[in-house]
Amino acid sequence: MKAAAQHFPGFQYSASELLKYITVANDFTLMLSSGEFIKFTPINDSLFEDWLIANKVQNIRKEEGWITE
């Protein structure tokens, strides 16, 4: 099985620097391992989210206790 790429084109951070993310429409808010929050709007949001998932970055909406209503 091929490892996921550590870098996404046009995004300045590596996957290893990311802890969690949340998305609204195609805007992503990401938490870095430093505790800092950044925003990113990729050209292709589904490819970016696939990259996050492949790199095991936690989707905040899927955490236990997240309110979905």
PDB file of C-alpha atoms in Angstrom:
ATOM      1  CA  MET A   1       0.000   0.000   0.000  1.00  0.00           C
ATOM      2  CA  LYS A   2       1.408   3.367  -1.041  1.00  0.00           C
ATOM      3  CA  ALA A   3       1.802   5.992   1.701  1.00  0.00           C
ATOM      4  CA  ALA A   4      -0.156   9.208   1.341  1.00  0.00           C
ATOM      5  CA  ALA A   5       1.749  12.271   0.145  1.00  0.00           C
ATOM      6  CA  GLN A   6       2.910  14.530   2.964  1.00  0.00           C
ATOM      7  CA  HIS A   7       2.207  17.706   0.964  1.00  0.00           C
ATOM      8  CA  PHE A   8      -0.886  18.881  -0.901  1.00  0.00           C
ATOM      9  CA  PRO A   9      -0.315  21.139  -3.940  1.00  0.00           C
ATOM     10  CA  GLY A  10      -0.815  24.806  -3.024  1.00  0.00           C
ATOM     11  CA  PHE A  11      -0.938  24.130   0.738  1.00  0.00           C
ATOM     12  CA  GLN A  12       2.074  25.277   2.759  1.00  0.00           C
ATOM     13  CA  TYR A  13       1.837  22.777   5.633  1.00  0.00           C
ATOM     14  CA  SER A  14       2.746  19.098   5.656  1.00  0.00           C
ATOM     15  CA  ALA A  15       0.252  16.492   6.826  1.00  0.00           C
ATOM     16  CA  SER A  16       2.434  15.786   9.872  1.00  0.00           C
ATOM     17  CA  GLU A  17       1.796  19.359  11.098  1.00  0.00           C
ATOM     18  CA  LEU A  18      -2.008  18.882  11.157  1.00  0.00           C
ATOM     19  CA  LEU A  19      -4.106  17.522  14.019  1.00  0.00           C
ATOM     20  CA  LYS A  20      -7.767  18.204  13.219  1.00  0.00           C
ATOM     21  CA  TYR A  21     -10.014  19.930  10.734  1.00  0.00           C
ATOM     22  CA  ILE A  22     -13.552  21.078  10.175  1.00  0.00           C
ATOM     23  CA  THR A  23     -15.096  22.201   6.914  1.00  0.00           C
ATOM     24  CA  VAL A  24     -18.035  24.416   6.029  1.00  0.00           C
ATOM     25  CA  ALA A  25     -18.865  24.441   2.313  1.00  0.00           C
ATOM     26  CA  ASN A  26     -15.365  24.408   0.788  1.00  0.00           C
ATOM     27  CA  ASP A  27     -13.614  26.371   3.564  1.00  0.00           C
ATOM     28  CA  PHE A  28     -11.386  24.379   5.916  1.00  0.00           C
ATOM     29  CA  THR A  29     -10.308  25.378   9.408  1.00  0.00           C
ATOM     30  CA  LEU A  30      -7.358  23.291  10.521  1.00  0.00           C
ATOM     31  CA  MET A  31      -5.634  22.891  13.871  1.00  0.00           C
ATOM     32  CA  LEU A  32      -1.868  22.590  13.671  1.00  0.00           C
ATOM     33  CA  SER A  33       0.180  20.493  16.074  1.00  0.00           C
ATOM     34  CA  SER A  34       1.432  23.825  17.489  1.00  0.00           C
ATOM     35  CA  GLY A  35      -2.141  24.618  18.611  1.00  0.00           C
ATOM     36  CA  GLU A  36      -2.529  27.358  15.994  1.00  0.00           C
ATOM     37  CA  PHE A  37      -5.642  27.454  13.786  1.00  0.00           C
ATOM     38  CA  ILE A  38      -5.426  28.253  10.085  1.00  0.00           C
ATOM     39  CA  LYS A  39      -7.962  28.596   7.282  1.00  0.00           C
ATOM     40  CA  PHE A  40      -7.585  27.184   3.795  1.00  0.00           C
ATOM     41  CA  THR A  41      -9.861  27.181   0.749  1.00  0.00           C
ATOM     42  CA  PRO A  42      -8.587  24.617  -1.759  1.00  0.00           C
ATOM     43  CA  ILE A  43      -9.413  24.713  -5.440  1.00  0.00           C
ATOM     44  CA  ASN A  44     -10.786  21.160  -5.139  1.00  0.00           C
ATOM     45  CA  ASP A  45     -12.241  20.638  -1.669  1.00  0.00           C
ATOM     46  CA  SER A  46     -13.017  16.932  -2.114  1.00  0.00           C
ATOM     47  CA  LEU A  47      -9.423  16.138  -3.175  1.00  0.00           C
ATOM     48  CA  PHE A  48      -8.113  18.114  -0.194  1.00  0.00           C
ATOM     49  CA  GLU A  49     -10.431  16.281   2.209  1.00  0.00           C
ATOM     50  CA  ASP A  50      -9.407  12.939   0.688  1.00  0.00           C
ATOM     51  CA  TRP A  51      -5.776  13.929   1.322  1.00  0.00           C
ATOM     52  CA  LEU A  52      -6.580  14.804   4.964  1.00  0.00           C
ATOM     53  CA  ILE A  53      -8.345  11.466   5.452  1.00  0.00           C
ATOM     54  CA  ALA A  54      -5.488   9.530   3.805  1.00  0.00           C
ATOM     55  CA  ASN A  55      -3.108  11.223   6.256  1.00  0.00           C
ATOM     56  CA  LYS A  56      -5.364  10.382   9.227  1.00  0.00           C
ATOM     57  CA  VAL A  57      -6.103  14.008  10.138  1.00  0.00           C
ATOM     58  CA  GLN A  58      -9.104  13.937  12.514  1.00  0.00           C
ATOM     59  CA  ASN A  59     -12.400  15.379  11.253  1.00  0.00           C
ATOM     60  CA  ILE A  60     -13.785  17.279  14.270  1.00  0.00           C
ATOM     61  CA  ARG A  61     -17.369  16.519  13.181  1.00  0.00           C
ATOM     62  CA  LYS A  62     -16.727  12.801  13.672  1.00  0.00           C
ATOM     63  CA  GLU A  63     -15.429  13.115  17.246  1.00  0.00           C
ATOM     64  CA  GLU A  64     -17.523  11.587  19.996  1.00  0.00           C
ATOM     65  CA  GLY A  65     -19.872  14.139  21.490  1.00  0.00           C
ATOM     66  CA  TRP A  66     -19.949  16.355  18.388  1.00  0.00           C
ATOM     67  CA  ILE A  67     -23.433  17.794  17.976  1.00  0.00           C
ATOM     68  CA  THR A  68     -24.788  17.096  14.511  1.00  0.00           C
ATOM     69  CA  GLU A  69     -28.239  18.687  14.785  1.00  0.00           C
TER      70      GLU A  69
END
